[in-house]
Short mmCIF file of C-alpha atoms and ligand atoms in Angstrom, two decimals:
data_model
loop_
_atom_site.label_atom_id
_atom_site.label_comp_id
_atom_site.label_asym_id
_atom_site.label_seq_id
_atom_site.Cartn_x
_atom_site.Cartn_y
_atom_site.Cartn_z
CA MET Y 282 0.11 -15.10 -16.48
CA LEU Y 283 -2.82 -12.91 -17.24
CA ASN Y 284 -1.67 -9.92 -15.25
CA LYS Y 285 0.99 -9.02 -17.76
CA CYS Y 286 -0.88 -9.66 -20.94
CA TRP Y 287 -4.41 -9.03 -21.91
CA CYS Y 288 -6.26 -11.71 -23.78
CA SER Y 289 -9.10 -10.45 -25.92
CA HIS Y 290 -12.55 -10.95 -24.50
CA SER Y 291 -13.46 -13.43 -27.20
CA SER Y 292 -10.50 -15.61 -26.30
CA ILE Y 293 -11.50 -15.42 -22.67
CA ILE Y 294 -15.02 -16.55 -23.53
CA PHE Y 295 -13.49 -19.44 -25.46
CA LEU Y 296 -11.32 -20.33 -22.48
CA LEU Y 297 -14.33 -20.28 -20.20
CA LEU Y 298 -16.36 -22.49 -22.47
CA PHE Y 299 -13.40 -24.83 -22.61
CA ILE Y 300 -13.16 -24.98 -18.81
CA ALA Y 301 -16.91 -25.57 -18.67
CA SER Y 302 -16.81 -28.37 -21.21
CA CYS Y 303 -13.91 -30.05 -19.39
CA ASN Y 304 -15.96 -30.25 -16.25
CA ASN Y 305 -18.19 -33.25 -16.27
CA GLY Y 306 -18.98 -32.84 -12.59
CA LYS Y 307 -22.18 -33.83 -10.93
CA ASN Y 308 -23.08 -30.38 -9.82
CA THR Y 309 -25.95 -29.87 -12.27
CA VAL Y 310 -29.61 -29.39 -11.59
CA GLU Y 311 -30.62 -32.80 -12.91
CA GLU Y 312 -28.01 -34.54 -10.84
CA GLU Y 313 -28.66 -32.65 -7.66
CA SER Y 314 -30.93 -34.48 -5.31
CA GLU Y 315 -34.03 -32.78 -3.97
CA GLY Y 316 -33.30 -30.26 -1.27
CA SER Y 317 -29.57 -30.19 -1.91
CA LYS Y 318 -27.67 -27.06 -1.03
CA PRO Y 319 -27.45 -24.38 -3.72
CA ASN Y 320 -24.22 -22.73 -4.71
CA ILE Y 321 -24.00 -19.12 -3.61
CA ILE Y 322 -22.30 -16.37 -5.59
CA LEU Y 323 -22.02 -13.00 -3.92
CA PHE Y 324 -21.15 -10.28 -6.41
CA TYR Y 325 -19.81 -7.49 -4.22
CA VAL Y 326 -19.16 -4.35 -6.23
CA ASP Y 327 -16.98 -1.61 -4.76
CA ASP Y 328 -18.45 1.89 -4.36
CA LEU Y 329 -21.44 1.21 -6.63
CA GLY Y 330 -24.23 3.70 -5.97
CA TYR Y 331 -27.98 3.15 -5.85
CA GLY Y 332 -28.41 4.93 -9.20
CA ASP Y 333 -25.45 3.35 -11.02
CA ILE Y 334 -27.33 0.43 -12.60
CA GLY Y 335 -29.83 0.58 -15.46
CA CYS Y 336 -32.66 -1.00 -13.51
CA TYR Y 337 -32.09 1.56 -10.75
CA GLY Y 338 -32.25 4.49 -13.14
CA ALA Y 339 -28.69 4.83 -14.52
CA LYS Y 340 -28.49 7.29 -17.40
CA GLY Y 341 -24.90 7.34 -18.60
CA VAL Y 342 -24.18 3.61 -18.91
CA ASN Y 343 -25.99 0.45 -19.92
CA THR Y 344 -25.86 -2.56 -17.64
CA PRO Y 345 -27.74 -5.27 -19.56
CA HIS Y 346 -26.35 -8.21 -17.60
CA VAL Y 347 -27.16 -6.90 -14.15
CA ASP Y 348 -30.53 -5.66 -15.44
CA SER Y 349 -31.27 -9.15 -16.66
CA LEU Y 350 -30.59 -10.53 -13.16
CA ALA Y 351 -33.05 -7.97 -11.82
CA ARG Y 352 -35.65 -8.75 -14.47
CA GLN Y 353 -35.57 -12.43 -13.65
CA GLY Y 354 -34.92 -12.00 -9.95
CA LEU Y 355 -35.83 -9.83 -7.03
CA ARG Y 356 -34.78 -6.18 -6.99
CA PHE Y 357 -34.62 -4.56 -3.56
CA THR Y 358 -35.24 -0.85 -3.12
CA ASP Y 359 -34.39 -0.50 0.58
CA ALA Y 360 -31.46 -2.85 1.08
CA HIS Y 361 -28.29 -1.68 2.83
CA CYS Y 362 -24.69 -2.46 3.39
CA THR Y 363 -23.93 -1.85 7.06
CA SER Y 364 -21.58 1.07 6.50
CA ALA Y 365 -20.85 3.88 4.08
CA THR Y 366 -17.24 2.70 3.83
CA CYS Y 367 -15.69 -0.52 2.70
CA THR Y 368 -13.85 -2.30 5.52
CA PRO Y 369 -16.72 -2.01 8.01
CA SER Y 370 -19.28 -3.27 5.49
CA ARG Y 371 -17.11 -6.22 4.57
CA TYR Y 372 -16.48 -7.00 8.22
CA SER Y 373 -20.22 -7.15 8.87
CA LEU Y 374 -20.92 -9.14 5.75
CA LEU Y 375 -18.46 -11.86 6.69
CA THR Y 376 -18.92 -11.92 10.47
CA GLY Y 377 -22.58 -11.03 10.95
CA SER Y 378 -21.65 -8.31 13.44
CA TYR Y 379 -21.81 -4.57 13.13
CA ALA Y 380 -18.32 -3.20 12.55
CA PHE Y 381 -18.42 -0.71 15.42
CA ARG Y 382 -18.30 -3.68 17.80
CA ASN Y 383 -14.76 -4.16 16.59
CA ASN Y 384 -13.97 -0.50 15.89
CA ALA Y 385 -13.49 -1.47 12.27
CA ALA Y 386 -12.62 1.47 10.02
CA ILE Y 387 -10.96 1.91 6.60
CA LEU Y 388 -7.66 0.04 6.92
CA PRO Y 389 -4.21 0.83 5.62
CA GLY Y 390 -2.80 -1.78 3.25
CA ASP Y 391 -0.49 -3.30 5.85
CA ALA Y 392 -3.03 -3.67 8.67
CA PRO Y 393 -3.45 -7.00 10.47
CA LEU Y 394 -6.52 -9.17 9.88
CA ILE Y 395 -9.42 -7.65 11.82
CA ILE Y 396 -11.60 -10.78 11.86
CA ASP Y 397 -11.32 -13.02 14.89
CA THR Y 398 -10.17 -16.42 13.63
CA GLU Y 399 -11.77 -18.12 16.64
CA LYS Y 400 -15.27 -17.07 15.62
CA GLU Y 401 -17.47 -18.52 12.92
CA THR Y 402 -17.74 -16.46 9.75
CA LEU Y 403 -19.81 -16.72 6.62
CA PRO Y 404 -17.13 -18.80 4.84
CA SER Y 405 -16.31 -20.98 7.85
CA MET Y 406 -20.00 -21.69 8.30
CA ALA Y 407 -20.34 -22.55 4.62
CA GLN Y 408 -17.24 -24.74 4.81
CA LYS Y 409 -18.60 -26.68 7.78
CA ASN Y 410 -21.78 -27.25 5.83
CA GLY Y 411 -19.91 -28.92 3.00
CA TYR Y 412 -19.27 -25.93 0.78
CA ALA Y 413 -16.09 -25.22 -1.14
CA THR Y 414 -15.39 -21.56 -0.44
CA ALA Y 415 -13.47 -18.87 -2.31
CA VAL Y 416 -12.85 -15.16 -2.27
CA VAL Y 417 -11.65 -13.54 -5.46
CA GLY Y 418 -10.89 -9.82 -5.59
CA LYS Y 419 -10.61 -6.98 -3.14
CA TRP Y 420 -9.95 -7.96 0.46
CA HIS Y 421 -9.30 -4.85 2.63
CA LEU Y 422 -9.84 -6.70 5.90
CA GLY Y 423 -6.20 -6.84 6.90
CA LEU Y 424 -3.73 -9.70 6.67
CA GLY Y 425 -1.26 -11.20 9.10
CA ASP Y 426 -0.94 -10.31 12.76
CA GLY Y 427 1.48 -7.42 12.79
CA ALA Y 428 4.57 -6.60 10.79
CA ILE Y 429 3.90 -8.38 7.50
CA ASP Y 430 6.64 -10.06 5.53
CA TRP Y 431 5.19 -9.93 2.02
CA ASN Y 432 7.81 -12.39 0.82
CA THR Y 433 6.39 -15.37 2.67
CA ARG Y 434 2.90 -16.75 3.14
CA VAL Y 435 0.98 -14.11 5.08
CA SER Y 436 -1.17 -15.49 7.83
CA PRO Y 437 -3.78 -15.24 9.27
CA GLY Y 438 -5.88 -14.37 6.26
CA PRO Y 439 -8.77 -15.77 4.26
CA SER Y 440 -7.87 -19.41 4.87
CA GLU Y 441 -7.92 -18.91 8.65
CA ILE Y 442 -11.48 -17.57 8.49
CA GLY Y 443 -12.86 -20.29 6.25
CA PHE Y 444 -11.92 -19.67 2.63
CA ASP Y 445 -10.49 -22.73 0.86
CA TYR Y 446 -9.18 -20.55 -1.92
CA SER Y 447 -8.27 -16.89 -2.14
CA PHE Y 448 -7.05 -14.64 -4.91
CA LEU Y 449 -6.74 -11.13 -3.60
CA LEU Y 450 -5.98 -7.54 -4.09
CA PRO Y 451 -4.70 -7.36 -0.51
CA ALA Y 452 -6.21 -3.96 0.35
CA THR Y 453 -7.56 -1.64 -2.34
CA GLY Y 454 -6.53 -0.74 -5.87
CA ASP Y 455 -5.25 2.61 -4.65
CA ARG Y 456 -3.09 1.19 -1.85
CA VAL Y 457 0.22 -0.65 -1.88
CA PRO Y 458 1.22 -3.44 -2.18
CA CYS Y 459 0.12 -3.54 -5.83
CA VAL Y 460 0.43 -7.29 -6.25
CA TYR Y 461 -2.02 -10.18 -6.30
CA MET Y 462 -1.96 -12.75 -3.53
CA GLU Y 463 -3.05 -16.30 -4.21
CA ASN Y 464 -3.67 -18.37 -1.11
CA GLN Y 465 -1.88 -15.65 0.84
CA LYS Y 466 1.33 -15.64 -1.19
CA VAL Y 467 2.32 -12.92 -3.63
CA VAL Y 468 1.77 -14.18 -7.18
CA GLY Y 469 4.87 -14.20 -9.39
CA LEU Y 470 7.26 -12.96 -6.73
CA ASP Y 471 10.94 -13.14 -7.60
CA THR Y 472 12.77 -13.87 -4.34
CA ALA Y 473 15.73 -11.88 -5.61
CA ASP Y 474 13.50 -8.81 -5.70
CA PRO Y 475 11.75 -8.83 -2.31
CA ILE Y 476 8.79 -6.61 -1.52
CA GLN Y 477 8.86 -4.00 1.18
CA VAL Y 478 5.86 -1.89 2.17
CA ASP Y 479 5.70 1.15 4.38
CA TYR Y 480 2.85 3.53 5.05
CA GLU Y 481 4.97 6.17 6.82
CA THR Y 482 8.28 6.49 5.06
CA PRO Y 483 9.37 6.01 1.46
CA VAL Y 484 11.15 2.72 0.79
CA GLY Y 485 13.25 1.73 -2.23
CA ASN Y 486 13.66 3.91 -5.28
CA LEU Y 487 10.49 3.53 -7.31
CA PRO Y 488 9.35 6.99 -8.39
CA LEU Y 489 6.75 8.81 -6.32
CA GLY Y 490 3.74 10.58 -7.80
CA SER Y 491 4.49 13.68 -5.74
CA ALA Y 492 7.93 14.03 -7.38
CA HIS Y 493 7.11 12.69 -10.86
CA PRO Y 494 3.66 13.76 -12.02
CA GLU Y 495 4.90 13.46 -15.61
CA LEU Y 496 4.96 9.66 -15.23
CA LEU Y 497 1.28 9.41 -14.33
CA LYS Y 498 -1.64 8.13 -16.40
CA VAL Y 499 -3.94 10.10 -14.14
CA ALA Y 500 -3.22 12.97 -11.77
CA ALA Y 501 -3.83 12.30 -8.08
CA ASP Y 502 -4.35 14.20 -4.84
CA GLU Y 503 -1.65 14.36 -2.18
CA GLN Y 504 -2.89 11.27 -0.36
CA HIS Y 505 -2.60 9.17 -3.53
CA SER Y 506 0.78 10.52 -4.59
CA ASN Y 507 3.18 7.97 -3.15
CA THR Y 508 4.74 5.04 -5.04
CA ILE Y 509 3.95 4.82 -8.75
CA ILE Y 510 3.04 1.35 -10.01
CA ASN Y 511 1.78 0.85 -13.57
CA GLY Y 512 1.78 4.61 -14.13
CA ILE Y 513 -0.55 5.23 -11.18
CA SER Y 514 0.50 6.75 -7.88
CA ARG Y 515 -0.88 5.04 -4.77
CA ILE Y 516 -1.45 5.51 -1.06
CA GLY Y 517 1.67 4.13 0.65
CA PHE Y 518 5.20 3.23 -0.34
CA MET Y 519 6.50 -0.03 -1.74
CA SER Y 520 9.66 -1.38 -3.29
CA GLY Y 521 10.56 -4.60 -5.07
CA GLY Y 522 8.26 -7.26 -6.51
CA THR Y 523 8.64 -5.76 -9.99
CA LYS Y 524 7.61 -8.94 -11.81
CA ALA Y 525 4.62 -9.32 -9.53
CA HIS Y 526 3.15 -5.85 -10.04
CA TRP Y 527 -0.41 -5.93 -11.18
CA VAL Y 528 -1.75 -4.18 -14.26
CA ASP Y 529 -4.92 -2.37 -13.23
CA GLU Y 530 -6.42 -2.58 -16.71
CA ASP Y 531 -6.40 -6.40 -16.41
CA PHE Y 532 -8.21 -6.68 -13.07
CA SER Y 533 -11.55 -7.79 -14.47
CA ALA Y 534 -10.10 -10.48 -16.75
CA VAL Y 535 -7.73 -11.79 -14.10
CA LEU Y 536 -10.37 -12.00 -11.39
CA LEU Y 537 -12.86 -13.54 -13.78
CA GLU Y 538 -10.44 -16.24 -14.81
CA LYS Y 539 -9.68 -17.12 -11.17
CA ALA Y 540 -13.36 -17.26 -10.31
CA MET Y 541 -14.12 -19.51 -13.30
CA THR Y 542 -11.27 -21.83 -12.47
CA PHE Y 543 -12.48 -22.18 -8.90
CA MET Y 544 -16.07 -22.86 -9.98
CA GLY Y 545 -14.95 -25.22 -12.71
CA LYS Y 546 -13.11 -27.36 -10.19
CA GLN Y 547 -16.11 -28.01 -7.97
CA LYS Y 548 -17.57 -31.36 -8.70
CA GLU Y 549 -19.19 -32.88 -5.64
CA ASN Y 550 -19.57 -29.91 -3.33
CA PRO Y 551 -21.74 -26.88 -3.52
CA PHE Y 552 -19.63 -23.72 -3.55
CA PHE Y 553 -19.68 -20.25 -2.06
CA LEU Y 554 -17.93 -17.66 -4.18
CA PHE Y 555 -17.34 -14.18 -2.80
CA PHE Y 556 -16.67 -12.26 -6.02
CA SER Y 557 -15.31 -9.04 -4.66
CA PHE Y 558 -14.88 -6.55 -7.49
CA HIS Y 559 -12.24 -3.87 -7.70
CA ASP Y 560 -14.64 -1.99 -10.00
CA ILE Y 561 -15.75 0.75 -9.59
CA HIS Y 562 -13.29 1.90 -6.92
CA VAL Y 563 -10.45 4.28 -7.76
CA PRO Y 564 -8.16 4.19 -9.62
CA ARG Y 565 -10.73 3.52 -12.32
CA MET Y 566 -8.70 1.93 -15.10
CA PRO Y 567 -11.05 -0.24 -17.11
CA HIS Y 568 -9.48 -2.20 -19.94
CA ALA Y 569 -9.28 -0.49 -23.35
CA ASP Y 570 -12.10 -2.78 -24.56
CA PHE Y 571 -14.46 -0.77 -22.37
CA LYS Y 572 -13.22 2.67 -23.29
CA GLY Y 573 -16.17 4.78 -24.38
CA LYS Y 574 -18.76 2.16 -23.40
CA SER Y 575 -20.39 4.85 -21.30
CA SER Y 576 -20.82 8.57 -21.72
CA MET Y 577 -19.16 9.14 -18.34
CA GLY Y 578 -15.48 8.43 -18.87
CA SER Y 579 -13.66 5.88 -16.79
CA ARG Y 580 -16.18 5.71 -13.92
CA GLY Y 581 -18.97 4.76 -16.32
CA ASP Y 582 -16.69 2.51 -18.36
CA ALA Y 583 -15.76 0.70 -15.14
CA ILE Y 584 -19.47 0.10 -14.52
CA ALA Y 585 -19.76 -1.34 -18.04
CA GLN Y 586 -16.75 -3.59 -17.36
CA MET Y 587 -18.27 -4.79 -14.09
CA ASP Y 588 -21.55 -5.52 -15.88
CA TRP Y 589 -19.70 -7.49 -18.57
CA THR Y 590 -17.93 -9.49 -15.87
CA VAL Y 591 -21.25 -10.38 -14.23
CA GLY Y 592 -22.49 -11.47 -17.67
CA GLN Y 593 -19.48 -13.73 -18.14
CA VAL Y 594 -20.03 -15.47 -14.82
CA MET Y 595 -23.72 -15.95 -15.61
CA HIS Y 596 -22.83 -17.31 -19.03
CA PHE Y 597 -20.46 -19.74 -17.36
CA LEU Y 598 -23.15 -20.93 -14.94
CA GLU Y 599 -25.54 -21.46 -17.81
CA LYS Y 600 -23.06 -23.50 -19.87
CA LYS Y 601 -22.23 -25.58 -16.86
CA GLY Y 602 -25.87 -26.28 -16.04
CA LEU Y 603 -25.58 -24.55 -12.67
CA LYS Y 604 -27.92 -21.63 -13.13
CA GLU Y 605 -30.90 -23.26 -11.45
CA ASN Y 606 -28.86 -24.41 -8.51
CA THR Y 607 -27.09 -21.18 -7.72
CA LEU Y 608 -28.32 -18.32 -5.61
CA VAL Y 609 -26.79 -15.13 -6.95
CA ILE Y 610 -26.72 -11.99 -4.85
CA PHE Y 611 -25.56 -8.76 -6.45
CA THR Y 612 -24.80 -5.76 -4.28
CA SER Y 613 -22.28 -3.09 -3.22
CA ASP Y 614 -20.11 -2.29 -0.18
CA ASN Y 615 -20.97 1.39 0.12
CA GLY Y 616 -22.47 4.27 -1.77
CA PRO Y 617 -20.97 6.18 -4.67
CA VAL Y 618 -18.25 8.81 -4.78
CA LEU Y 619 -17.05 10.81 -7.76
CA ASP Y 620 -13.79 12.35 -6.62
CA ASP Y 621 -11.95 9.82 -4.46
CA GLY Y 622 -8.43 11.00 -5.12
CA TYR Y 623 -7.76 10.77 -8.86
CA ALA Y 624 -8.57 13.37 -11.52
CA ASP Y 625 -10.54 10.99 -13.75
CA ARG Y 626 -13.26 13.57 -14.56
CA ALA Y 627 -16.02 11.49 -12.98
CA LYS Y 628 -17.84 14.62 -11.88
CA GLU Y 629 -17.38 16.60 -15.08
CA LEU Y 630 -18.68 13.80 -17.30
CA LEU Y 631 -21.70 12.85 -15.20
CA GLY Y 632 -24.36 14.43 -17.43
CA GLU Y 633 -27.85 13.34 -16.36
CA HIS Y 634 -26.58 10.32 -14.42
CA ARG Y 635 -27.26 10.34 -10.66
CA PRO Y 636 -24.98 7.86 -8.86
CA SER Y 637 -26.99 8.16 -5.63
CA GLY Y 638 -30.33 7.81 -7.42
CA HIS Y 639 -32.87 10.07 -5.75
CA PHE Y 640 -31.18 9.79 -2.37
CA ARG Y 641 -28.93 12.21 -0.53
CA GLY Y 642 -25.25 11.63 0.28
CA GLY Y 643 -22.98 8.85 -0.90
CA LYS Y 644 -19.83 7.06 0.22
CA TYR Y 645 -18.71 8.16 3.72
CA SER Y 646 -22.09 9.82 4.39
CA ALA Y 647 -24.78 9.09 6.99
CA PHE Y 648 -27.44 10.14 4.51
CA GLU Y 649 -29.29 7.35 2.74
CA ALA Y 650 -27.09 6.92 -0.32
CA GLY Y 651 -24.18 6.01 1.97
CA THR Y 652 -25.61 2.55 2.58
CA ARG Y 653 -28.70 2.10 0.41
CA VAL Y 654 -27.25 0.13 -2.46
CA PRO Y 655 -28.45 -1.83 -5.47
CA THR Y 656 -29.33 -5.32 -4.29
CA ILE Y 657 -30.61 -8.15 -6.45
CA ALA Y 658 -31.32 -11.76 -5.54
CA TYR Y 659 -31.53 -14.22 -8.41
CA TRP Y 660 -32.29 -17.92 -8.26
CA PRO Y 661 -34.44 -19.27 -11.08
CA GLY Y 662 -37.29 -21.43 -9.88
CA HIS Y 663 -36.82 -20.33 -6.28
CA ILE Y 664 -37.10 -16.56 -6.41
CA ALA Y 665 -40.04 -15.12 -8.30
CA PRO Y 666 -39.24 -12.06 -10.41
CA GLY Y 667 -40.31 -8.85 -8.75
CA GLU Y 668 -39.43 -6.00 -6.49
CA SER Y 669 -39.19 -5.75 -2.72
CA GLY Y 670 -39.31 -2.59 -0.63
CA ALA Y 671 -38.43 -4.50 2.55
CA LEU Y 672 -35.80 -2.95 4.80
CA LEU Y 673 -32.78 -5.23 4.64
CA SER Y 674 -29.18 -5.19 5.87
CA GLN Y 675 -26.18 -7.21 4.76
CA VAL Y 676 -25.45 -7.97 8.42
CA ASP Y 677 -28.20 -10.57 8.11
CA PHE Y 678 -26.75 -12.43 5.15
CA VAL Y 679 -24.70 -14.78 7.35
CA ARG Y 680 -27.60 -16.03 9.40
CA SER Y 681 -29.91 -16.14 6.37
CA PHE Y 682 -27.40 -18.22 4.43
CA ALA Y 683 -27.00 -20.47 7.47
CA VAL Y 684 -30.73 -21.14 7.35
CA LEU Y 685 -30.54 -21.73 3.62
CA MET Y 686 -27.76 -24.28 4.21
CA LYS Y 687 -29.81 -25.86 6.99
CA ASP Y 688 -26.83 -25.25 9.22
CA THR Y 689 -26.87 -27.22 12.42
CA VAL Y 690 -23.15 -27.45 13.02
CA THR Y 691 -22.14 -23.86 13.70
CA GLN Y 692 -23.46 -21.01 15.74
CA ILE Y 693 -23.00 -17.71 14.01
CA HIS Y 694 -22.73 -15.11 16.72
CA GLY Y 695 -23.38 -11.45 16.36
CA ASP Y 696 -26.12 -9.20 15.11
CA SER Y 697 -27.10 -11.38 12.16
CA GLN Y 698 -30.73 -12.48 11.97
CA ASP Y 699 -32.59 -14.81 9.69
CA MET Y 700 -34.07 -12.77 6.84
CA LEU Y 701 -34.04 -15.62 4.32
CA SER Y 702 -37.74 -15.47 3.44
CA THR Y 703 -37.39 -11.79 2.65
CA LEU Y 704 -34.19 -12.34 0.70
CA LEU Y 705 -35.92 -14.99 -1.38
CA GLY Y 706 -39.07 -12.89 -1.80
CA LYS Y 707 -41.29 -15.28 0.13
CA SER Y 708 -42.05 -12.53 2.62
CA ASN Y 709 -42.27 -8.76 2.43
CA LYS Y 710 -41.36 -8.35 6.05
CA GLY Y 711 -38.30 -6.17 6.42
CA LYS Y 712 -36.19 -5.50 9.47
CA ASP Y 713 -37.79 -3.43 12.16
CA TYR Y 714 -34.49 -1.61 12.71
CA ILE Y 715 -31.10 -1.39 11.11
CA ILE Y 716 -28.01 0.62 12.01
CA GLU Y 717 -26.35 2.59 9.25
CA GLU Y 718 -22.69 3.28 10.05
CA SER Y 719 -20.84 6.08 8.30
CA MET Y 720 -17.48 7.82 8.44
CA PHE Y 721 -18.38 10.01 11.42
CA GLY Y 722 -21.26 8.33 13.22
CA LYS Y 723 -24.19 5.96 13.30
CA ALA Y 724 -27.78 6.43 12.22
CA ILE Y 725 -30.79 4.21 12.76
CA ARG Y 726 -33.59 3.32 10.40
CA ASP Y 727 -36.97 1.77 10.70
CA LYS Y 728 -39.31 1.29 7.79
CA GLU Y 729 -40.47 4.89 7.74
CA TRP Y 730 -37.98 6.97 9.66
CA LYS Y 731 -34.31 7.78 9.85
CA TYR Y 732 -32.66 9.25 12.91
CA ILE Y 733 -29.14 10.66 12.98
CA PRO Y 734 -28.04 11.71 16.48
CA ALA Y 735 -26.51 15.16 16.91
CA ASN Y 736 -22.74 15.08 16.52
CA PRO Y 737 -21.30 18.54 17.08
CA ASP Y 738 -17.71 17.30 16.85
CA ALA Y 739 -17.95 15.97 13.30
CA PRO Y 740 -17.53 17.98 10.11
CA THR Y 741 -20.67 18.44 8.04
CA PHE Y 742 -18.80 18.37 4.74
CA MET Y 743 -15.71 16.61 3.34
CA GLU Y 744 -14.18 19.19 1.03
CA ASN Y 745 -11.81 16.79 -0.71
CA LYS Y 746 -14.69 14.44 -1.61
CA SER Y 747 -17.38 17.10 -2.16
CA MET Y 748 -19.46 14.96 0.16
CA GLU Y 749 -21.92 15.77 2.94
CA THR Y 750 -21.08 13.68 5.99
CA GLY Y 751 -24.69 13.67 7.17
CA MET Y 752 -23.57 14.92 10.57
CA SER Y 753 -25.00 17.98 12.31
CA ASP Y 754 -24.89 19.61 15.72
CA GLN Y 755 -28.65 18.97 15.87
CA ASP Y 756 -30.58 15.72 16.08
CA GLN Y 757 -31.91 14.87 12.64
CA LEU Y 758 -35.09 12.99 11.90
CA TYR Y 759 -36.31 12.34 8.39
CA HIS Y 760 -39.67 10.92 7.46
CA LEU Y 761 -38.25 8.80 4.68
CA SER Y 762 -41.54 7.40 3.45
CA LYS Y 763 -42.60 11.01 2.67
CA ASP Y 764 -39.18 12.59 2.26
CA PRO Y 765 -36.79 10.03 0.74
CA LYS Y 766 -34.32 12.80 -0.15
CA GLU Y 767 -33.87 13.73 3.54
CA GLN Y 768 -34.60 17.37 2.91
CA LYS Y 769 -36.68 18.30 5.94
CA ASN Y 770 -35.44 17.65 9.45
CA VAL Y 771 -38.61 16.97 11.47
CA ALA Y 772 -36.93 16.09 14.78
CA ALA Y 773 -38.65 18.99 16.56
CA GLN Y 774 -42.12 17.95 15.33
CA TYR Y 775 -41.80 14.29 16.34
CA PRO Y 776 -40.01 14.12 19.71
CA LYS Y 777 -41.54 10.73 20.53
CA VAL Y 778 -40.19 9.17 17.34
CA VAL Y 779 -36.78 10.69 18.11
CA GLU Y 780 -36.90 9.24 21.61
CA ARG Y 781 -37.92 5.79 20.40
CA LEU Y 782 -35.19 5.66 17.79
CA ARG Y 783 -32.54 7.10 20.10
CA ASP Y 784 -33.39 4.50 22.77
CA ARG Y 785 -33.37 1.71 20.27
CA LEU Y 786 -30.02 2.76 18.82
CA GLU Y 787 -28.48 2.99 22.29
CA LYS Y 788 -29.86 -0.42 23.18
CA MET Y 789 -28.57 -2.00 19.98
CA VAL Y 790 -25.14 -0.48 20.53
CA LYS Y 791 -25.00 -1.50 24.19
CA THR Y 792 -26.33 -5.02 23.77
CA ASN Y 793 -23.24 -6.64 22.36
CA PRO Y 794 -24.25 -10.03 21.01
CA LEU Y 795 -20.58 -10.87 20.59
CA ALA Y 796 -20.10 -10.80 24.33
CA SER Y 797 -23.32 -12.67 24.93
CA PRO Y 798 -24.59 -14.57 21.91
CA THR Y 799 -27.99 -15.17 23.41
CA ALA Y 800 -28.54 -11.45 23.82
CA ILE Y 801 -29.30 -10.84 20.16
CA LEU Y 802 -32.13 -8.34 19.98
CA THR Y 803 -35.02 -9.84 18.15
CA ASN Y 804 -36.07 -8.33 14.89
CA SER Y 805 -39.21 -6.95 16.45
CA MET Y 806 -39.57 -4.52 19.34
CA HIS Y 807 -41.22 -6.88 21.83
C1 LIG E 1110 -9.82 6.75 1.82
C2 LIG E 1110 -9.10 7.19 0.56
C3 LIG E 1110 -9.96 6.85 -0.63
C4 LIG E 1110 -10.33 5.39 -0.61
C5 LIG E 1110 -10.96 5.03 0.72
C6 LIG E 1110 -11.26 3.59 0.87
C7 LIG E 1110 -7.85 9.23 1.05
C8 LIG E 1110 -7.90 10.72 1.09
N1 LIG E 1110 -8.93 8.64 0.60
O1 LIG E 1110 -9.02 7.00 2.94
O2 LIG E 1110 -9.33 7.18 -1.82
O3 LIG E 1110 -9.21 4.58 -0.83
O4 LIG E 1110 -10.09 5.37 1.76
O5 LIG E 1110 -12.32 3.25 0.07
O6 LIG E 1110 -6.86 8.61 1.39
S1 LIG E 1110 -13.13 2.01 0.48
O7 LIG E 1110 -14.15 1.82 -0.53
O8 LIG E 1110 -12.18 0.92 0.50
O9 LIG E 1110 -13.70 2.30 1.79
CA1 LIG E 1111 -15.95 0.59 -1.15
#
């Protein structure tokens, strides 16, 4: 088991090459017939900001592997996750619907699955089109349908929404239960030491961070001061499962190995791999091999670890002859945050590095950096190297992938529209409108403008995160093409633009394509 021991990176590379050489499958470029379906790998990094990658201006860390994807692929400068927080963005990514349609918000670690198992999803669509499907990494979409018994197979979960294989961190790294789940069962569980989880009341007798700060590798705020696992206090209480506890420092190697094994097994089918990183979410505990790889402490070192992981997957594809037949998308689930509950000195060690790039806000925020995230599409021979300023949203990935797969068997409902040509760089046409969700409200974008409706009930600042929420008691309008930093509210000068965007936002919110699939608003105004 890799979660209790760390293998050196060189031995991992050896293992990967070994897996690759064992696979004499047919899934190579030469053997693929013309027009066959490409594999899809979706690298989904957690909390990675617009400015956190070299090719987007990072200063405190090098990201050669991701930069190389960008150099040989298409780098987007106005691409967005749907929300400035994780669960909603992931919900949209997998269902093709905006998360507010399902009131999706950041979930506790024992929440039920929030995706309707009756509806098509990105993985179920891929599955029905002949793809082998897997999710490896952070889930945070809920599991089960109520009171979870962590000691049995938990269902519904990934397999009920179309994933053939899953290897999960059930919620987040900072939430209990701190165990991996493989195909919805806790990995390495000793039945004599059952797991219990509670988000209200302490359970069992594992030490709590609030009572035993001396046991901690990193100090935490009150919210993150419950059960201590692996020297880190978490949100929520858990007991039992001692042999199954994860080791945070091993996340990248463990997830990588699971992803490789899944890919290595695919022989006849194309595959869809949702590689859902824990990096660079808190607690940031990169492996010792990455200590000091950045000038920014553990947040930067976690970026370096993530970049290395991407490099390993790409190396694997190359060795296996799959590079030319795999569409790789690299992106993030929300903008950056420095202090998210642990005293890991992310802010103090920042130096010249700007996690949000030249945008305002970050995770949780309605300002641009909440959802504008690094986004790269890479597919040698199919995507020409370059840059695209097209306005893009992850809500459209489902439908775009459906078109790529020439899907005729499913009907993906929801807000998702076909943006494949833009994603592949064949067109520069962006979306006419996208909604940006955030912690306290929605905003709407078109190519030039951003409108954030007045929200007098919301705070303007989150003290504990040092983060502007983007909310105000006034309507806000920013002329982004002239004022990308959202410094000057021009709502009063452009009442017609405000009216147009307000109407459009209301219409998009009201027209629920889930209730009436044919009611999807077209990408253009008419
Ligand atoms: C917040 C947590 C934060 C993080 C976030 C989820 C507190 C005070 N903060 O509620 O630490 O876990 O949820 O992050 O509890 S996300 O990337 O999964 O959305
Ligand atoms: Ca996140």
